[in-house]
Short mmCIF file of C-alpha atoms in Angstrom, two decimals:
data_model
loop_
_atom_site.label_atom_id
_atom_site.label_comp_id
_atom_site.label_asym_id
_atom_site.label_seq_id
_atom_site.Cartn_x
_atom_site.Cartn_y
_atom_site.Cartn_z
CA MET A 1 12.64 -101.46 -9.53
CA GLY A 2 9.34 -101.37 -11.67
CA LYS A 3 7.39 -98.01 -11.42
CA PRO A 4 4.89 -98.94 -9.43
CA VAL A 5 7.18 -99.12 -6.25
CA ARG A 6 9.22 -95.45 -7.38
CA GLU A 7 5.32 -93.57 -7.12
CA TYR A 8 4.70 -95.76 -4.09
CA LEU A 9 7.98 -94.89 -2.47
CA LEU A 10 7.54 -91.14 -3.95
CA THR A 11 4.25 -90.69 -2.47
CA LEU A 12 5.88 -92.04 1.06
CA CYS A 13 8.12 -90.52 1.30
CA ILE A 14 5.69 -86.72 0.17
CA THR A 15 3.71 -87.55 2.88
CA ALA A 16 6.26 -88.05 4.80
CA ALA A 17 7.86 -84.53 4.51
CA VAL A 18 5.12 -83.00 4.69
CA THR A 19 3.56 -83.64 7.81
CA TYR A 20 7.49 -83.37 9.44
CA LEU A 21 7.63 -79.77 8.25
CA LEU A 22 4.52 -79.09 9.29
CA THR A 23 4.00 -80.31 13.07
CA GLY A 24 6.39 -78.10 13.79
CA PRO A 25 3.75 -75.28 13.10
CA VAL A 26 1.32 -77.45 14.26
CA ARG A 27 2.53 -77.76 17.54
CA LYS A 28 3.14 -73.72 18.26
CA PHE A 29 -0.57 -73.26 17.25
CA ALA A 30 -1.73 -76.35 19.54
CA ILE A 31 0.22 -73.84 22.62
CA VAL A 32 -1.04 -71.03 21.31
CA ALA A 33 -4.37 -72.72 21.13
CA GLY A 34 -4.35 -74.47 24.21
CA ALA A 35 -4.30 -77.81 23.53
CA MET A 36 -2.57 -78.50 27.00
CA PRO A 37 -4.46 -80.56 29.07
CA GLU A 38 -3.64 -80.75 32.76
CA ILE A 39 -1.43 -84.22 33.30
CA ARG A 40 -3.98 -86.95 34.23
CA ALA A 41 -3.50 -89.50 36.77
CA ARG A 42 -3.33 -92.51 34.01
CA ASP A 43 -0.64 -90.37 32.29
CA VAL A 44 2.86 -91.25 31.83
CA HIS A 45 4.02 -87.76 31.34
CA ARG A 46 5.11 -85.28 33.89
CA GLU A 47 4.58 -82.54 31.38
CA PRO A 48 2.09 -81.08 29.79
CA THR A 49 2.44 -81.70 25.93
CA PRO A 50 0.28 -79.75 23.20
CA ARG A 51 -1.74 -82.05 21.17
CA LEU A 52 -3.07 -81.50 17.57
CA GLY A 53 -0.85 -84.04 16.13
CA GLY A 54 -3.42 -84.86 13.84
CA ILE A 55 -3.50 -81.43 12.20
CA ALA A 56 -0.71 -82.32 10.15
CA MET A 57 -0.52 -85.89 9.86
CA PHE A 58 -4.24 -84.70 7.91
CA PHE A 59 -2.63 -82.64 5.80
CA GLY A 60 0.74 -84.92 5.13
CA LEU A 61 -2.35 -88.05 4.31
CA CYS A 62 -4.22 -85.11 1.70
CA ALA A 63 -0.66 -84.26 -0.05
CA GLY A 64 -0.17 -88.49 -0.88
CA LEU A 65 -3.36 -88.51 -2.28
CA LEU A 66 -2.78 -85.48 -4.13
CA VAL A 67 0.42 -86.78 -5.53
CA ALA A 68 -0.77 -90.19 -5.91
CA ASP A 69 -3.50 -88.73 -8.38
CA HIS A 70 -0.90 -87.42 -10.48
CA LEU A 71 1.39 -89.83 -11.19
CA THR A 72 1.03 -92.43 -13.93
CA ASN A 73 0.35 -96.20 -12.62
CA LEU A 74 -1.16 -94.74 -9.26
CA ASN A 75 -3.65 -92.31 -11.41
CA GLU A 76 -5.36 -95.64 -12.33
CA VAL A 77 -6.19 -96.50 -8.95
CA PHE A 78 -8.62 -92.55 -8.69
CA GLU A 79 -10.24 -93.28 -11.87
CA LYS A 80 -10.60 -96.98 -11.69
CA SER A 81 -12.20 -96.96 -7.90
CA ASN A 82 -13.66 -94.10 -5.39
CA GLU A 83 -12.38 -95.74 -2.81
CA PRO A 84 -9.15 -93.12 -2.33
CA ARG A 85 -12.17 -90.39 -2.15
CA ALA A 86 -14.00 -92.33 0.31
CA LEU A 87 -11.26 -92.51 2.21
CA LEU A 88 -10.79 -88.98 2.36
CA SER A 89 -14.52 -88.06 2.88
CA GLY A 90 -14.55 -90.18 6.02
CA ALA A 91 -10.79 -89.32 6.96
CA ALA A 92 -11.72 -85.60 7.12
CA LEU A 93 -14.87 -86.12 9.65
CA ILE A 94 -12.95 -88.28 11.97
CA TRP A 95 -10.42 -85.98 12.13
CA LEU A 96 -12.13 -83.06 13.22
CA ILE A 97 -14.09 -84.89 15.44
CA GLY A 98 -10.15 -85.10 17.26
CA VAL A 99 -9.48 -82.17 17.21
CA LEU A 100 -12.84 -80.83 18.55
CA ASP A 101 -11.88 -83.46 21.47
CA ASP A 102 -8.28 -82.62 22.01
CA LYS A 103 -9.58 -78.99 22.47
CA PHE A 104 -12.32 -79.06 24.16
CA GLU A 105 -12.29 -83.07 25.12
CA ILE A 106 -15.97 -84.06 24.16
CA ASP A 107 -18.07 -87.16 25.63
CA ALA A 108 -17.06 -90.71 24.95
CA LEU A 109 -20.43 -91.69 23.62
CA ILE A 110 -19.94 -88.42 20.37
CA LYS A 111 -17.12 -89.65 19.50
CA LEU A 112 -18.64 -92.76 18.91
CA GLY A 113 -21.18 -91.59 16.93
CA GLY A 114 -18.89 -89.91 14.90
CA GLN A 115 -16.96 -92.54 14.87
CA MET A 116 -20.35 -94.37 13.16
CA ILE A 117 -20.61 -91.55 10.75
CA ALA A 118 -17.26 -91.93 9.20
CA ALA A 119 -17.30 -95.16 8.27
CA GLY A 120 -21.29 -94.56 7.30
CA VAL A 121 -19.48 -91.81 5.07
CA MET A 122 -17.03 -94.34 3.58
CA VAL A 123 -20.04 -97.26 3.32
CA MET A 124 -22.30 -95.13 0.47
CA GLN A 125 -19.15 -94.24 -1.53
CA GLY A 126 -18.46 -97.70 -1.72
CA LEU A 127 -16.00 -98.53 0.32
CA THR A 128 -17.46 -101.48 2.69
CA ILE A 129 -17.06 -105.21 2.49
CA LEU A 130 -19.11 -107.00 -0.14
CA TRP A 131 -18.50 -110.40 0.78
CA LEU A 132 -16.11 -113.13 2.42
CA PRO A 133 -13.74 -115.51 1.54
CA ILE A 134 -14.63 -118.63 4.64
CA PRO A 135 -12.25 -121.58 4.66
CA GLY A 136 -14.28 -125.07 3.32
CA VAL A 137 -17.27 -122.60 1.29
CA GLY A 138 -15.82 -120.22 -0.35
CA ASN A 139 -16.66 -116.85 -1.16
CA VAL A 140 -19.86 -115.76 0.51
CA ALA A 141 -22.04 -112.82 -0.79
CA LEU A 142 -23.05 -110.87 2.28
CA THR A 143 -26.38 -108.62 1.54
CA GLN A 144 -26.28 -104.14 1.81
CA TRP A 145 -26.75 -104.36 5.52
CA GLN A 146 -24.68 -107.37 6.37
CA GLY A 147 -21.87 -105.38 4.50
CA THR A 148 -22.84 -102.13 6.32
CA LEU A 149 -22.82 -103.59 9.98
CA LEU A 150 -19.43 -105.18 9.50
CA THR A 151 -17.91 -102.01 7.94
CA VAL A 152 -18.84 -100.47 10.38
CA ALA A 153 -17.94 -102.84 13.45
CA LEU A 154 -14.61 -103.37 11.45
CA VAL A 155 -13.65 -99.22 11.68
CA VAL A 156 -14.95 -98.80 15.20
CA ILE A 157 -13.33 -101.66 16.32
CA THR A 158 -10.12 -100.17 14.72
CA ILE A 159 -9.69 -96.18 15.86
CA ASN A 160 -10.19 -97.50 19.35
CA ALA A 161 -7.43 -100.22 19.15
CA VAL A 162 -5.31 -97.66 18.41
CA ASN A 163 -6.86 -95.03 20.04
CA PHE A 164 -6.32 -97.71 23.22
CA VAL A 165 -2.68 -98.19 22.98
CA ASP A 166 -1.86 -94.14 22.35
CA GLY A 167 -0.36 -94.09 26.14
CA LEU A 168 3.56 -93.92 25.33
CA ASP A 169 5.71 -91.57 23.94
CA GLY A 170 6.02 -93.18 19.68
CA LEU A 171 4.24 -96.08 20.15
CA ALA A 172 1.07 -95.39 18.62
CA ALA A 173 3.05 -94.37 15.72
CA GLY A 174 5.21 -96.58 15.63
CA MET A 175 2.99 -99.62 16.17
CA VAL A 176 1.21 -99.08 13.44
CA CYS A 177 4.26 -98.29 11.00
CA ILE A 178 4.70 -101.36 11.57
CA ALA A 179 1.42 -103.23 10.40
CA ALA A 180 1.53 -100.54 7.56
CA ALA A 181 3.79 -102.17 6.55
CA ALA A 182 2.70 -105.76 6.88
CA PHE A 183 -0.18 -104.75 4.86
CA PHE A 184 1.50 -103.13 2.19
CA LEU A 185 4.31 -106.02 1.31
CA TYR A 186 0.93 -108.11 1.60
CA ALA A 187 -1.36 -106.42 -0.79
CA TYR A 188 1.40 -105.72 -3.06
CA ARG A 189 2.24 -109.45 -3.35
CA ILE A 190 -1.45 -109.42 -4.04
CA TRP A 191 -1.40 -106.71 -7.10
CA LEU A 192 1.52 -107.47 -8.90
CA SER A 193 2.20 -111.09 -8.63
CA TYR A 194 -1.55 -112.06 -9.70
CA GLY A 195 -2.16 -108.78 -11.53
CA ILE A 196 -5.53 -107.67 -9.80
CA GLU A 197 -6.23 -104.20 -9.71
CA ALA A 198 -8.33 -104.51 -6.60
CA ALA A 199 -5.40 -104.13 -4.13
CA ALA A 200 -3.61 -101.11 -5.55
CA PRO A 201 -6.28 -99.03 -3.38
CA ALA A 202 -5.30 -101.16 -0.29
CA THR A 203 -1.41 -100.36 -0.65
CA LEU A 204 -2.11 -96.73 -1.34
CA PHE A 205 -3.40 -96.89 1.82
CA ALA A 206 -0.67 -98.79 3.27
CA ALA A 207 2.17 -96.50 1.66
CA ILE A 208 0.36 -93.60 2.77
CA LEU A 209 -0.08 -94.67 6.15
CA MET A 210 3.60 -95.49 6.40
CA GLY A 211 4.33 -92.16 5.80
CA MET A 212 2.31 -90.24 8.19
CA CYS A 213 3.78 -92.41 10.97
CA LEU A 214 6.99 -92.29 9.59
CA GLY A 215 6.53 -87.96 9.65
CA PHE A 216 5.44 -87.93 12.68
CA LEU A 217 7.54 -89.93 14.98
CA PRO A 218 10.46 -88.27 14.92
CA HIS A 219 8.85 -85.45 17.02
CA ASN A 220 6.55 -87.75 19.33
CA MET A 221 9.70 -90.54 20.35
CA HIS A 222 10.69 -89.83 24.15
CA PRO A 223 10.62 -87.30 25.33
CA ALA A 224 7.71 -86.05 23.19
CA ARG A 225 7.47 -82.65 22.23
CA ILE A 226 3.84 -83.45 20.60
CA PHE A 227 0.94 -85.56 20.76
CA MET A 228 -1.09 -86.86 18.53
CA GLY A 229 -3.80 -86.56 20.05
CA ASP A 230 -7.16 -88.53 19.47
CA SER A 231 -7.33 -86.31 16.05
CA GLY A 232 -4.28 -88.47 15.09
CA SER A 233 -5.06 -91.71 16.44
CA MET A 234 -8.37 -91.98 15.37
CA LEU A 235 -7.36 -90.68 12.06
CA ILE A 236 -4.49 -93.65 11.19
CA GLY A 237 -7.12 -96.33 12.53
CA LEU A 238 -9.35 -95.46 10.08
CA VAL A 239 -6.50 -95.72 7.37
CA LEU A 240 -5.69 -99.01 8.41
CA SER A 241 -9.10 -100.38 9.00
CA ALA A 242 -10.23 -98.89 4.93
CA GLY A 243 -7.08 -100.66 3.82
CA ALA A 244 -7.92 -104.07 5.57
CA ILE A 245 -11.69 -103.14 4.51
CA SER A 246 -10.92 -102.46 0.84
CA ILE A 247 -7.75 -106.38 0.25
CA THR A 248 -10.44 -108.33 2.17
CA GLY A 249 -13.89 -107.06 1.65
CA GLN A 250 -14.23 -106.33 -1.98
CA LEU A 251 -11.17 -108.50 -3.50
CA ASP A 252 -12.80 -111.04 -5.14
CA PRO A 253 -10.82 -115.21 -4.35
CA ASP A 254 -12.41 -116.10 -8.03
CA ALA A 255 -9.57 -114.17 -9.13
CA LEU A 256 -7.13 -115.80 -7.53
CA ALA A 257 -8.76 -118.91 -8.35
CA LEU A 258 -7.14 -118.29 -11.69
CA PHE A 259 -4.06 -119.49 -9.86
CA THR A 260 -4.59 -121.81 -7.64
CA GLY A 261 -7.62 -123.91 -9.31
CA SER A 262 -10.31 -123.55 -7.79
CA GLU A 263 -11.74 -120.70 -5.37
CA LYS A 264 -12.05 -123.41 -2.26
CA ALA A 265 -8.17 -123.08 -2.51
CA ALA A 266 -7.86 -119.57 -3.36
CA VAL A 267 -10.02 -118.71 -0.40
CA HIS A 268 -7.70 -121.38 1.85
CA GLN A 269 -4.40 -120.23 0.69
CA THR A 270 -5.49 -116.41 1.29
CA VAL A 271 -7.04 -117.56 5.55
CA PRO A 272 -3.96 -116.65 7.24
CA VAL A 273 -3.93 -113.15 6.03
CA TYR A 274 -7.75 -112.13 5.41
CA ILE A 275 -9.93 -113.86 8.62
CA PRO A 276 -7.05 -112.04 10.62
CA LEU A 277 -7.45 -109.25 9.22
CA LEU A 278 -10.88 -108.93 8.81
CA LEU A 279 -11.37 -109.70 12.83
CA PRO A 280 -8.22 -107.60 13.11
CA LEU A 281 -6.26 -110.10 14.89
CA THR A 282 -2.76 -110.37 13.48
CA ILE A 283 -2.10 -106.34 11.88
CA ILE A 284 -3.71 -105.02 14.73
CA ALA A 285 -3.16 -107.55 17.50
CA VAL A 286 -1.77 -106.21 20.51
CA PRO A 287 -4.07 -102.62 20.49
CA ALA A 288 -6.92 -105.11 19.71
CA ALA A 289 -5.93 -107.12 22.40
CA ASP A 290 -5.64 -104.48 24.92
CA LEU A 291 -9.31 -103.53 23.26
CA VAL A 292 -10.64 -106.64 24.70
CA LEU A 293 -8.75 -106.52 27.96
CA ALA A 294 -9.57 -102.85 28.58
CA ILE A 295 -13.41 -103.51 27.86
CA VAL A 296 -13.52 -107.25 30.25
CA ARG A 297 -11.55 -105.07 33.12
CA ARG A 298 -14.40 -102.47 33.40
CA THR A 299 -17.49 -103.60 33.28
CA TRP A 300 -16.30 -106.29 35.53
CA ARG A 301 -15.06 -103.16 38.02
CA GLY A 302 -19.15 -101.72 36.64
CA GLN A 303 -16.91 -99.12 35.42
CA SER A 304 -17.72 -97.72 31.38
CA PRO A 305 -16.45 -99.61 28.41
CA PHE A 306 -14.92 -96.08 28.10
CA ALA A 307 -13.73 -94.73 31.48
CA ALA A 308 -10.45 -94.02 31.52
CA ASP A 309 -7.49 -95.74 33.39
CA ARG A 310 -4.07 -96.93 34.36
CA GLY A 311 -4.29 -100.87 33.09
CA HIS A 312 -3.52 -100.92 29.49
CA LEU A 313 -0.26 -102.91 28.99
CA HIS A 314 2.12 -100.24 28.58
CA HIS A 315 1.04 -99.30 31.90
CA ARG A 316 1.84 -102.96 33.00
CA LEU A 317 4.78 -102.85 31.02
CA LEU A 318 6.07 -99.64 33.11
CA GLU A 319 4.96 -100.82 36.12
CA ILE A 320 6.94 -103.93 35.70
CA GLY A 321 10.17 -101.98 36.15
CA HIS A 322 10.61 -101.44 31.74
CA SER A 323 11.82 -97.98 31.39
CA HIS A 324 9.67 -96.25 28.83
CA SER A 325 12.21 -96.75 25.89
CA ARG A 326 11.98 -100.31 26.73
CA ALA A 327 8.18 -100.70 26.89
CA VAL A 328 7.44 -98.90 23.33
CA LEU A 329 10.59 -101.32 22.13
CA ILE A 330 8.99 -104.44 23.20
CA MET A 331 5.69 -103.63 22.00
CA TYR A 332 6.69 -102.59 18.32
CA PHE A 333 8.58 -105.98 19.12
CA TRP A 334 5.74 -108.26 19.51
CA SER A 335 3.83 -106.56 17.16
CA ALA A 336 5.88 -106.94 13.71
CA LEU A 337 6.19 -110.99 15.45
CA ILE A 338 3.01 -111.39 14.92
CA ALA A 339 1.89 -108.66 11.42
CA PHE A 340 5.08 -110.10 9.79
CA GLY A 341 5.18 -113.71 11.00
CA ALA A 342 1.40 -114.23 9.64
CA LEU A 343 2.76 -112.27 6.61
CA ALA A 344 5.57 -115.11 5.85
CA TYR A 345 2.36 -118.09 6.91
CA SER A 346 0.38 -116.20 4.03
CA VAL A 347 3.46 -116.48 1.35
CA ASN A 348 4.47 -120.14 2.44
CA SER A 349 1.85 -121.66 5.03
CA ALA A 350 3.81 -124.64 4.41
CA SER A 351 6.80 -124.02 5.05
CA MET A 352 8.27 -125.27 9.29
CA TRP A 353 10.83 -122.96 8.78
CA ILE A 354 8.52 -120.06 9.77
CA VAL A 355 6.82 -121.75 12.81
CA LEU A 356 10.12 -122.24 14.20
CA GLY A 357 11.07 -119.26 13.79
CA VAL A 358 8.40 -117.44 15.34
CA VAL A 359 8.34 -120.04 18.29
CA PHE A 360 12.42 -118.85 18.57
CA LEU A 361 11.38 -115.38 18.09
CA SER A 362 8.50 -115.97 21.10
CA ALA A 363 10.99 -117.09 22.99
CA VAL A 364 13.12 -114.29 23.25
CA GLY A 365 10.04 -111.56 23.47
CA LEU A 366 9.35 -113.58 26.88
CA VAL A 367 13.29 -113.43 28.50
CA LEU A 368 12.65 -108.98 26.96
CA LEU A 369 9.72 -108.94 29.08
CA LEU A 370 10.81 -110.51 31.77
CA LEU A 371 13.98 -109.34 31.89
CA PRO A 372 12.96 -106.70 35.35
CA ARG A 373 11.75 -109.72 37.02
CA PHE A 374 16.03 -110.44 36.83
CA THR A 375 18.21 -109.13 37.61
CA PRO A 376 21.91 -111.39 37.26
CA ARG A 377 25.05 -109.93 39.04
CA VAL A 378 28.59 -110.35 36.80
CA PRO A 379 31.56 -110.94 37.31
CA LEU A 380 33.89 -108.21 38.47
CA TRP A 381 36.00 -108.85 35.63
CA ALA A 382 33.14 -107.89 33.30
CA GLN A 383 31.42 -105.07 35.11
CA ARG A 384 32.68 -102.30 32.38
CA PHE A 385 30.75 -103.57 29.36
CA VAL A 386 27.15 -103.95 31.24
CA PRO A 387 24.79 -101.60 32.78
CA PRO A 388 24.78 -100.39 36.31
CA ARG A 389 21.69 -102.09 36.94
CA TYR A 390 24.01 -105.79 36.55
CA ARG A 391 26.84 -104.82 38.73
CA ARG A 392 27.95 -105.72 41.84
CA ARG A 393 27.86 -102.51 44.67
CA ARG A 394 31.10 -102.50 46.12
CA ARG A 395 30.85 -102.31 49.43
CA THR A 396 33.75 -99.70 49.76
CA ALA A 397 31.31 -97.27 48.59
CA GLU A 398 28.39 -98.66 50.66
CA ALA A 399 30.45 -98.36 53.90
CA ALA A 400 31.48 -94.42 52.76
CA VAL A 401 27.58 -93.92 52.71
CA ALA A 402 26.84 -95.92 55.86
CA MET A 403 29.47 -93.60 57.43
CA GLU A 404 28.29 -90.41 56.01
CA ALA A 405 24.82 -90.54 57.15
CA GLY A 406 26.07 -92.14 60.64
CA ALA A 407 28.32 -88.62 60.96
CA ALA A 408 25.30 -86.41 59.45
CA GLN A 409 23.34 -88.11 62.45
CA GLU A 410 25.70 -87.49 65.53
CA ALA A 411 26.49 -83.78 64.17
CA ARG A 412 22.19 -83.08 64.22
CA GLU A 413 22.24 -84.94 67.90
CA THR A 414 25.62 -83.17 68.83
CA ALA A 415 22.89 -79.95 67.71
CA GLN A 416 19.73 -80.40 69.44
CA GLU A 417 22.07 -81.04 72.43
CA THR A 418 23.47 -77.07 72.94
CA GLY A 419 20.82 -75.44 70.89
CA GLU A 420 23.08 -74.81 67.47
CA ARG A 421 21.72 -75.34 64.00
CA ALA A 422 22.50 -78.61 62.43
CA PRO A 423 24.40 -78.34 59.60
CA VAL A 424 23.15 -79.75 55.98
CA THR A 425 25.04 -82.29 54.41
CA ALA A 426 25.05 -83.54 51.14
CA GLY A 427 23.25 -86.37 49.65
CA ILE A 428 20.95 -86.85 52.92
CA SER A 429 17.69 -86.90 51.44
CA GLY A 430 14.82 -84.41 52.22
CA VAL A 431 17.77 -81.56 51.17
CA ASN A 432 18.71 -81.98 48.05
CA GLY A 433 16.62 -81.27 44.45
CA ALA A 434 13.23 -80.20 44.50
CA THR A 435 13.02 -81.51 48.09
CA ALA A 436 15.14 -78.74 49.25
CA ILE A 437 13.05 -75.62 47.95
CA GLY A 438 9.66 -77.13 48.36
CA PRO A 439 7.28 -79.99 48.72
CA ARG A 440 7.71 -82.77 46.57
CA SER A 441 6.56 -83.70 43.84
CA ARG A 442 2.96 -84.77 43.37
CA PHE A 443 3.78 -87.19 40.25
CA VAL A 444 3.89 -90.65 41.58
CA ASP A 445 6.95 -92.67 40.45
CA ARG A 446 5.52 -94.58 38.20
CA ARG A 447 8.41 -97.23 38.27
#
């Protein structure tokens, strides 16, 4: 393993460690500060949970950049490029807006304006799209205004896509971590295989982003003890978009032409990942699809695109019948399939095995997606090896429950005739658990 890999691994581990160690104190601070909003109608969790997890993630980002600046190989990224400083400036601004929103819940239009300003700050410091690789045409240079508008649009789309998908415990952090892993492999391959140093900043951003997500996930997995809030979701969305901008709009295909024979061939070779990164459709394909569906759904109903609802993809998985953990894992699966499938296709687009593998895994994903619709019953001899929901109900147990309910009903009728108090039978709905000491919970069963 070469020195660059060791330095990237060290940066990732330190970022994850700082994020993990700071999340506990940040949780206590969020409770003291009152950043525990009431449960809304669209929320899935049942108890108020503190936010502001983005504070720990931001300090993890700062620690990762600080460590990378003092390493031998990664120090060249800071000396030859201003992109790390541009990322830190935009991240600090978007993080501050997110912290204010987690505490005071600011207006959606104000957040949108803050996202555009953060993107503009990065553009002013050089992190912008300079050209686009177009298949069949080659390298197309953009004017300053075109590059600025395209950069701002990409940042805003990515931030809101990640923000919209942050609806289940561990969902946003896990999906962004998967996307960052695929992105890191692609950017590192461009840098190491072709010797193109322009891909080094994007590789560093992906490594730091993985550390931020991995450090926060242990605190955010179901049942979550703290939420990242908008301060975290907007932050990781901005870091992901910064890496996409760095390698999509600033890496000249002319450099790859030295290895592929011509500029058009270089563009054609990198299109499977370049164009999806630009839109973006593979690295954050699932969040982007959720964003588009949410905008269409809300505008069709005459609502604002920023109006919250319970129509996101993860909400639909819960309505189908999936458990919380299974819904998160299904979203992980589809994110990994799309991201790593595009990565494998960019490495060897002529391989039919890659296409067949993606098709087969897609079929597996569809089976897992529709699993709650089918509840097959296994034979009696195999019941001990499957979950209880797939076992056959024993008639004797059902008969016993029916007899018990009938006896309780008969006792109540006898008590009404004689005027005595009816005995309470265990297991009858309305007297056990929470309903025995008060009214039923106001939270509707999501399943």
